[in-house]
Short mmCIF file of C-alpha atoms and ligand atoms in Angstrom, two decimals:
data_model
loop_
_atom_site.label_atom_id
_atom_site.label_comp_id
_atom_site.label_asym_id
_atom_site.label_seq_id
_atom_site.Cartn_x
_atom_site.Cartn_y
_atom_site.Cartn_z
CA UNK C 84 20.08 -17.97 -7.16
CA UNK C 85 18.05 -21.09 -7.89
CA UNK C 86 14.49 -20.80 -7.44
CA UNK C 87 13.97 -24.33 -5.92
CA UNK C 88 10.52 -23.83 -4.56
CA UNK C 89 7.47 -21.36 -4.16
CA UNK C 90 4.51 -21.63 -1.66
CA UNK C 91 1.42 -19.76 -1.90
CA UNK C 92 -0.36 -19.49 1.21
CA UNK C 93 -3.69 -18.25 1.94
CA UNK C 94 -4.31 -16.76 5.39
CA UNK C 95 -6.95 -15.21 7.36
CA UNK C 96 -6.39 -12.26 9.92
CA UNK C 97 -9.14 -10.59 11.97
CA UNK C 98 -8.61 -6.63 12.21
CA UNK C 99 -8.78 -5.09 15.62
CA UNK C 100 -10.91 -2.17 14.31
CA UNK C 101 -13.43 -2.51 11.32
CA UNK C 102 -12.22 -0.44 8.58
CA UNK C 103 -14.71 1.44 6.52
CA UNK C 104 -13.89 3.08 3.21
CA UNK C 105 -16.26 4.55 0.62
CA UNK C 106 -16.47 1.01 -1.00
CA UNK C 107 -16.77 -1.16 1.99
CA UNK C 108 -16.40 -2.05 5.71
CA UNK C 109 -13.63 -4.56 6.33
CA UNK C 110 -13.45 -6.76 9.60
CA UNK C 111 -10.87 -9.41 8.32
CA UNK C 112 -8.20 -9.96 5.89
CA UNK C 113 -8.16 -12.99 3.62
CA UNK C 114 -4.92 -12.80 1.59
CA UNK C 115 -2.05 -14.50 0.18
CA UNK C 116 1.61 -14.98 1.52
CA UNK C 117 4.20 -15.92 -0.93
CA UNK C 118 7.45 -17.91 0.09
CA UNK C 119 10.26 -18.30 -2.32
CA UNK C 120 12.92 -20.88 -1.42
CA UNK C 121 16.56 -21.15 -2.68
CA UNK C 122 18.43 -24.07 -0.75
CA UNK C 123 17.78 -23.35 2.77
CA UNK C 124 16.78 -19.46 2.57
CA UNK C 125 13.23 -18.33 2.25
CA UNK C 126 11.81 -15.00 1.36
CA UNK C 127 8.42 -13.79 2.09
CA UNK C 128 6.11 -11.60 -0.06
CA UNK C 129 2.48 -10.60 0.57
CA UNK C 130 -0.26 -9.96 -1.69
CA UNK C 131 -2.17 -6.72 -1.16
CA UNK C 132 -5.55 -7.78 -2.78
CA UNK C 133 -8.44 -7.94 -0.53
CA UNK C 134 -11.21 -10.81 -0.85
CA UNK C 135 -13.56 -8.70 -3.17
CA UNK C 136 -12.69 -6.59 -6.29
CA UNK C 137 -13.76 -3.20 -4.90
CA UNK C 138 -10.73 -1.41 -4.49
CA UNK C 139 -9.29 -2.55 -7.92
CA UNK C 140 -10.16 -5.43 -10.19
CA UNK C 141 -7.82 -7.88 -8.34
CA UNK C 142 -8.96 -10.12 -5.44
CA UNK C 143 -7.40 -12.85 -3.28
CA UNK C 144 -8.93 -15.85 -5.31
CA UNK C 145 -8.19 -14.61 -8.58
CA UNK C 146 -4.48 -13.61 -7.67
CA UNK C 147 -4.26 -17.02 -6.20
CA UNK C 148 -5.14 -18.53 -9.73
CA UNK C 149 -2.86 -16.00 -11.60
CA UNK C 150 0.00 -17.07 -9.31
CA UNK C 151 -0.50 -20.65 -9.62
CA UNK C 152 -1.41 -20.89 -13.50
CA UNK C 153 0.78 -18.08 -14.84
CA UNK C 154 3.53 -16.63 -12.59
CA UNK C 155 5.04 -19.31 -10.49
CA UNK C 156 5.71 -21.54 -13.33
CA UNK C 157 7.76 -18.73 -14.89
CA UNK C 158 10.08 -18.77 -12.07
CA UNK C 159 10.10 -22.35 -10.20
CA UNK C 160 13.24 -24.14 -11.11
CA UNK C 161 14.92 -21.17 -12.91
CA UNK C 162 17.99 -19.15 -12.01
CA UNK C 163 17.53 -15.50 -11.19
CA UNK C 164 20.56 -13.09 -11.01
CA UNK C 165 18.69 -10.15 -9.58
CA UNK C 166 15.11 -9.43 -8.73
CA UNK C 167 15.10 -6.54 -11.26
CA UNK C 168 14.73 -9.32 -13.93
CA UNK C 169 11.32 -10.47 -12.78
CA UNK C 170 9.59 -7.57 -14.37
CA UNK C 171 10.73 -8.66 -17.83
CA UNK C 172 9.78 -12.35 -17.01
CA UNK C 173 6.39 -11.24 -16.16
CA UNK C 174 5.82 -8.78 -18.71
CA UNK C 175 3.74 -11.22 -21.07
CA UNK C 176 1.12 -11.13 -18.41
CA UNK C 177 -1.04 -8.16 -18.70
CA UNK C 178 -1.86 -6.05 -15.40
CA UNK C 179 -2.43 -8.33 -12.46
CA UNK C 180 0.02 -6.13 -10.51
CA UNK C 181 -0.80 -7.39 -6.93
CA UNK C 182 -0.49 -11.07 -7.85
CA UNK C 183 3.02 -10.29 -9.56
CA UNK C 184 4.21 -8.11 -6.72
CA UNK C 185 3.30 -10.80 -4.08
CA UNK C 186 5.95 -13.23 -5.64
CA UNK C 187 8.33 -10.46 -6.89
CA UNK C 188 8.64 -9.30 -3.16
CA UNK C 189 9.35 -12.70 -1.95
CA UNK C 190 12.26 -12.76 -4.37
CA UNK C 191 13.58 -9.47 -3.29
CA UNK C 192 13.45 -10.71 0.39
CA UNK C 193 15.26 -13.98 -0.81
CA UNK C 194 17.96 -12.21 -2.67
CA UNK C 195 18.52 -9.53 0.10
CA UNK C 196 18.74 -12.61 2.58
CA UNK C 197 21.26 -14.37 0.39
CA UNK C 198 23.31 -11.22 -0.25
CA UNK C 199 23.26 -10.44 3.69
CA UNK C 200 21.63 -7.12 3.40
CA UNK C 201 18.53 -5.52 4.44
CA UNK C 202 15.60 -5.18 1.94
CA UNK C 203 15.91 -1.46 2.48
CA UNK C 204 19.79 -1.47 1.51
CA UNK C 205 18.69 -3.72 -1.35
CA UNK C 206 16.36 -1.43 -2.75
CA UNK C 207 18.60 1.62 -2.45
CA UNK C 208 17.12 3.14 0.79
CA UNK C 209 18.76 5.88 2.51
CA UNK C 210 16.73 6.59 5.59
CA UNK C 211 17.01 4.97 8.89
CA UNK C 212 13.46 5.93 10.13
CA UNK C 213 10.26 6.68 8.22
CA UNK C 214 7.51 9.15 9.29
CA UNK C 215 4.32 7.33 9.77
CA UNK C 216 0.58 8.46 9.60
CA UNK C 217 -2.68 6.68 10.31
CA UNK C 218 -5.32 6.16 7.93
CA UNK C 219 -8.75 6.53 9.61
CA UNK C 220 -11.92 4.86 8.40
CA UNK C 221 -15.17 6.46 8.09
CA UNK C 222 -17.18 6.61 11.42
CA UNK C 223 -20.86 6.99 12.28
CA UNK C 224 -20.60 10.65 13.50
CA UNK C 225 -18.41 13.61 13.58
CA UNK C 226 -17.80 13.26 17.48
CA UNK C 227 -17.00 9.50 17.10
CA UNK C 228 -14.46 10.57 14.31
CA UNK C 229 -12.89 13.47 16.41
CA UNK C 230 -12.41 11.00 19.52
CA UNK C 231 -10.69 8.61 17.43
CA UNK C 232 -8.50 11.07 15.73
CA UNK C 233 -7.56 12.73 19.13
CA UNK C 234 -6.32 9.30 20.47
CA UNK C 235 -4.42 8.82 17.29
CA UNK C 236 -2.74 12.43 17.65
CA UNK C 237 -2.00 11.64 21.28
CA UNK C 238 -0.27 8.42 20.28
CA UNK C 239 2.24 10.62 18.12
CA UNK C 240 1.17 9.91 14.56
CA UNK C 241 2.94 12.17 12.02
CA UNK C 242 -0.31 12.87 9.97
CA UNK C 243 -3.82 11.90 10.06
CA UNK C 244 -5.90 10.82 7.12
CA UNK C 245 -9.55 10.28 7.19
CA UNK C 246 -11.63 8.37 4.91
CA UNK C 247 -14.44 10.36 3.10
CA UNK C 248 -17.49 9.71 0.99
CA UNK C 249 -20.62 11.76 0.13
CA UNK C 250 -22.55 12.25 3.22
CA UNK C 251 -19.49 11.79 5.45
CA UNK C 252 -17.16 14.56 4.11
CA UNK C 253 -17.00 18.26 4.83
CA UNK C 254 -18.73 18.31 8.39
CA UNK C 255 -16.43 15.42 9.40
CA UNK C 256 -13.20 16.92 8.30
CA UNK C 257 -14.12 20.26 9.47
CA UNK C 258 -14.75 18.84 13.07
CA UNK C 259 -11.35 17.20 13.14
CA UNK C 260 -9.80 20.36 11.83
CA UNK C 261 -11.69 22.63 14.41
CA UNK C 262 -10.41 20.32 17.32
CA UNK C 263 -6.78 19.98 15.77
CA UNK C 264 -6.11 23.18 13.92
CA UNK C 265 -2.35 22.37 13.42
CA UNK C 266 -2.37 18.51 12.84
CA UNK C 267 -1.04 17.60 9.30
CA UNK C 268 -4.53 16.34 7.78
CA UNK C 269 -5.72 14.89 4.59
CA UNK C 270 -8.88 12.99 3.23
CA UNK C 271 -9.06 9.95 1.01
CA UNK C 272 -12.18 9.38 -0.99
CA UNK C 273 -11.26 6.10 -2.74
CA UNK C 274 -13.04 7.26 -5.95
CA UNK C 275 -16.33 8.39 -4.42
CA UNK C 276 -16.99 11.42 -6.41
CA UNK C 277 -17.17 12.78 -9.93
CA UNK C 278 -16.55 16.14 -11.71
CA UNK C 279 -20.27 16.96 -10.95
CA UNK C 280 -19.15 17.35 -7.19
CA UNK C 281 -16.40 20.04 -8.07
CA UNK C 282 -18.09 22.88 -6.20
CA UNK C 283 -18.61 20.54 -3.28
CA UNK C 284 -15.03 19.41 -3.19
CA UNK C 285 -13.82 22.79 -3.67
CA UNK C 286 -15.04 23.75 -0.16
CA UNK C 287 -12.33 21.28 1.08
CA UNK C 288 -9.73 24.33 0.31
CA UNK C 289 -10.84 25.92 3.36
CA UNK C 290 -9.74 23.06 5.70
CA UNK C 291 -5.93 23.30 5.01
CA UNK C 292 -5.60 19.73 3.97
CA UNK C 293 -2.15 18.41 2.78
CA UNK C 294 -3.91 16.75 -0.07
CA UNK C 295 -7.07 14.80 -1.23
CA UNK C 296 -6.44 11.39 -2.36
CA UNK C 297 -8.27 9.81 -5.39
CA UNK C 298 -11.47 11.72 -5.35
CA UNK C 299 -12.47 10.86 -8.91
CA UNK C 300 -12.84 7.44 -10.63
CA UNK C 301 -10.34 4.42 -10.06
CA UNK C 302 -9.37 4.44 -13.50
CA UNK C 303 -9.31 8.16 -14.38
CA UNK C 304 -6.59 10.60 -14.96
CA UNK C 305 -8.14 13.14 -17.11
CA UNK C 306 -10.88 14.34 -14.91
CA UNK C 307 -8.52 14.68 -12.16
CA UNK C 308 -6.65 17.22 -14.30
CA UNK C 309 -9.71 19.19 -14.61
CA UNK C 310 -10.42 18.91 -10.78
CA UNK C 311 -6.81 19.92 -9.83
CA UNK C 312 -7.00 23.05 -12.17
CA UNK C 313 -9.54 24.41 -9.83
CA UNK C 314 -8.66 22.98 -6.63
CA UNK C 315 -5.97 24.55 -4.28
CA UNK C 316 -5.58 21.37 -2.45
CA UNK C 317 -3.12 19.11 -3.97
CA UNK C 318 -4.61 15.80 -5.47
CA UNK C 319 -2.81 12.70 -4.69
CA UNK C 320 -3.44 9.72 -6.89
CA UNK C 321 -3.65 6.17 -5.63
CA UNK C 322 -6.03 3.86 -7.51
CA UNK C 323 -5.23 5.49 -10.94
CA UNK C 324 -1.52 4.68 -10.81
CA UNK C 325 -0.61 1.06 -11.87
CA UNK C 326 2.78 1.69 -13.49
CA UNK C 327 5.45 4.06 -14.29
CA UNK C 328 3.78 5.10 -17.39
CA UNK C 329 0.70 5.92 -15.56
CA UNK C 330 2.74 8.21 -13.30
CA UNK C 331 4.41 9.93 -16.36
CA UNK C 332 1.16 10.48 -18.02
CA UNK C 333 -0.48 11.88 -14.80
CA UNK C 334 2.53 14.19 -14.22
CA UNK C 335 2.08 15.43 -17.92
CA UNK C 336 -1.45 16.19 -17.70
CA UNK C 337 -1.19 17.77 -14.42
CA UNK C 338 -3.71 15.36 -12.85
CA UNK C 339 -2.02 15.37 -9.27
CA UNK C 340 0.78 16.75 -7.22
CA UNK C 341 1.52 13.91 -5.13
CA UNK C 342 1.52 10.00 -5.64
CA UNK C 343 0.83 7.44 -3.03
CA UNK C 344 2.94 4.44 -4.19
CA UNK C 345 1.53 0.88 -3.40
CA UNK C 346 3.90 -1.65 -4.09
CA UNK C 347 1.26 -4.23 -5.03
CA UNK C 348 -0.84 -1.68 -7.10
CA UNK C 349 2.24 -0.91 -9.22
CA UNK C 350 3.29 -4.63 -9.90
CA UNK C 351 6.33 -4.76 -7.49
CA UNK C 352 9.49 -3.06 -5.83
CA UNK C 353 11.20 -2.59 -9.20
CA UNK C 354 8.20 -0.41 -10.49
CA UNK C 355 7.89 1.35 -7.18
CA UNK C 356 11.57 2.21 -7.41
CA UNK C 357 11.23 3.73 -11.06
CA UNK C 358 8.09 5.68 -9.93
CA UNK C 359 9.79 7.38 -7.09
CA UNK C 360 12.75 8.08 -9.15
CA UNK C 361 10.58 9.77 -11.75
CA UNK C 362 8.65 11.84 -9.05
CA UNK C 363 11.91 12.81 -7.40
CA UNK C 364 13.22 14.13 -10.82
CA UNK C 365 9.68 15.96 -11.48
CA UNK C 366 9.63 17.43 -7.90
CA UNK C 367 6.60 15.38 -6.85
CA UNK C 368 6.05 14.31 -3.28
CA UNK C 369 5.56 10.62 -2.81
CA UNK C 370 4.43 8.63 0.20
CA UNK C 371 3.74 4.81 0.80
CA UNK C 372 0.32 3.78 0.90
CA UNK C 373 -1.03 0.53 2.74
CA UNK C 374 -3.56 -2.32 2.24
CA UNK C 375 -3.91 -3.37 5.73
CA UNK C 376 -0.95 -5.56 5.23
CA UNK C 377 0.18 -8.11 7.73
CA UNK C 378 4.03 -7.61 9.22
CA UNK C 379 5.38 -9.19 6.03
CA UNK C 380 3.74 -6.64 3.58
CA UNK C 381 4.37 -4.01 6.23
CA UNK C 382 8.13 -4.70 6.15
CA UNK C 383 8.32 -4.31 2.46
CA UNK C 384 6.53 -1.05 2.71
CA UNK C 385 9.09 0.31 5.22
CA UNK C 386 11.86 -0.77 3.23
CA UNK C 387 10.55 1.06 -0.18
CA UNK C 388 9.53 4.06 2.27
CA UNK C 389 13.40 4.48 3.06
CA UNK C 390 14.03 5.68 -0.34
CA UNK C 391 14.78 9.59 -0.38
CA UNK C 392 11.91 10.51 -2.66
CA UNK C 393 9.28 9.36 0.03
CA UNK C 394 9.02 12.64 1.44
CA UNK C 395 5.67 12.41 3.21
CA UNK C 396 4.58 10.18 6.15
CA UNK C 397 2.97 6.99 4.89
CA UNK C 398 0.19 4.73 5.81
CA UNK C 399 2.38 2.03 7.45
CA UNK C 400 1.10 2.17 11.05
CA UNK C 401 2.38 -0.19 13.84
CA UNK C 402 1.23 -3.75 13.91
CA UNK C 403 -0.96 -3.29 16.94
CA UNK C 404 -3.22 -0.85 15.22
CA UNK C 405 -4.26 -3.88 13.17
CA UNK C 406 -3.56 -7.21 14.69
CA UNK C 407 -3.96 -9.07 18.04
CA UNK C 408 -0.77 -10.99 17.00
CA UNK C 409 1.05 -10.13 13.89
CA UNK C 410 2.86 -12.62 11.79
CA UNK C 411 6.45 -11.21 12.41
CA UNK C 412 8.62 -10.75 15.51
CA UNK C 413 9.17 -8.24 16.81
CA UNK C 414 6.05 -6.36 15.65
CA UNK C 415 6.32 -3.21 13.81
CA UNK C 416 6.16 -0.40 16.55
CA UNK C 417 6.22 3.31 16.32
CA UNK C 418 8.09 6.02 18.46
CA UNK C 419 6.93 9.59 18.31
CA UNK C 420 5.48 9.23 14.76
CA UNK C 421 8.59 7.33 13.36
CA UNK C 422 9.40 3.72 12.55
CA UNK C 423 12.79 2.44 12.40
CA UNK C 424 13.63 0.72 9.24
CA UNK C 425 14.81 -2.80 9.92
CA UNK C 426 18.45 -3.36 9.41
CA UNK C 427 18.67 -7.19 9.54
CA UNK C 428 18.99 -9.12 6.49
CA UNK C 429 15.83 -9.11 4.10
CA UNK C 430 12.77 -7.86 5.58
CA UNK C 431 14.46 -7.69 8.77
CA UNK C 432 11.90 -9.34 10.82
CA UNK C 433 11.55 -13.04 11.97
CA UNK C 434 8.44 -14.94 11.00
CA UNK C 435 6.41 -16.09 13.86
CA UNK C 436 6.23 -19.56 12.41
CA UNK C 437 3.35 -20.67 15.10
CA UNK C 438 1.32 -17.66 14.13
CA UNK C 439 1.80 -18.17 10.49
CA UNK C 440 0.76 -21.76 10.68
CA UNK C 441 -2.25 -20.78 12.92
CA UNK C 442 -3.62 -18.07 10.25
CA UNK C 443 -2.96 -20.22 7.26
CA UNK C 444 -6.18 -21.54 5.74
CA UNK C 445 -4.97 -23.44 2.71
CA UNK C 446 -1.37 -23.72 0.94
CA UNK C 447 0.42 -25.12 -1.96
CA UNK C 448 3.92 -25.59 -2.77
CA UNK C 449 5.54 -25.86 -6.40
CA UNK C 450 9.11 -27.20 -6.93
CA UNK C 451 10.98 -27.63 -10.03
CA UNK C 452 9.94 -31.14 -10.83
CA UNK C 453 6.28 -31.19 -9.91
CA UNK C 454 5.15 -27.77 -11.67
O1 LIG E 790 -7.01 3.87 -0.26
O2 LIG E 790 -5.22 3.69 0.76
C1 LIG E 790 -6.41 3.39 0.75
C2 LIG E 790 -7.36 0.52 3.01
C3 LIG E 790 -7.96 -0.27 2.32
C4 LIG E 790 -7.95 0.14 0.94
C5 LIG E 790 -7.64 1.24 0.57
C6 LIG E 790 -7.01 2.13 1.26
C7 LIG E 790 -6.76 1.69 2.74
C8 LIG E 790 -6.10 2.55 3.56
C9 LIG E 790 -5.52 2.05 4.71
O3 LIG E 790 -6.04 3.78 3.44
C10 LIG E 790 -4.08 2.00 4.81
C11 LIG E 790 -3.56 1.17 5.75
O4 LIG E 790 -3.58 1.56 6.91
O5 LIG E 790 -2.89 0.02 5.47
MG1 LIG E 791 -6.29 5.54 -0.96
#
């Protein structure tokens, strides 16, 4: 396929519920949507980066520049046989995984649409529905958290993840566990602890958690190994895993028993597929994380989560949990804790063009002759 045109849109969407993690409170997403066009067909990708570099080093303005100055020029006006080629084309550019993934995802959608297959099908997905959990932000009090979780349990979510940080951890999780003795429950610390907190974290072992996600530093795999050796609760790595090589090293060291795959954090769908394959071979559970995506990124997440190695519920909650009006139609909806994997061509949802225009704050297009 000829890559005739690539458009980088910057967009802004308000979250229905402010989302608090150990690193910030977010009320809005300021993010990028990438469109890749061949002839009359357009594929869509989304950049998972936030407006600030608090989750990882990438952030929206930085990604925008990397895309415009380095990534888009490598693709516009070229001919791509298959989206798997993109990883090699981008290889000279170090890291910048979320920027790479935004355009790689658009090319995957474009390719799937031109082939007339669903993105799930294109990536090798085998499941027709995926199990979905909810990621619950840090709340002011135990009772506020319990009320919020109880509503989510009533809505049917397959598992509940609760964000924690020092000062909002054991008593909060214990309150949820007491009210919901059976619910599949986990905690996500977003790197808020160090090995000095080992004894404190060991008390989580009493609470029958599926896992604790990223307790230690965002760039660590060695200390996580030491923690996993004394923790019964499985450790899941999120921030620490940017590639297949990171995954292999974490497995070799015994730094985790579970991997959260975010397409953006690992540089795209091809790398995500390779990580899924390795984890499946090595017997590690995998699930699909989220970056509070709009429907476009959410659709990519559903496609990748349909791979057989995604054995645990993901963070790909329905659109209405995040947005008053999503940018896709129909929105992503959930039925008894499950979401249908879309079967239509590409991402399998239509773009709500009026909403896409309404949320766009700026945009630039690059074509073969004006790059
Ligand atoms: O660590 O998975 C995370 C949100 C923002 C930043 C980091 C994370 C999260 C989530 C929410 O857990 C996932 C989602 O609902 O999209
Ligand atoms: Mg996480």
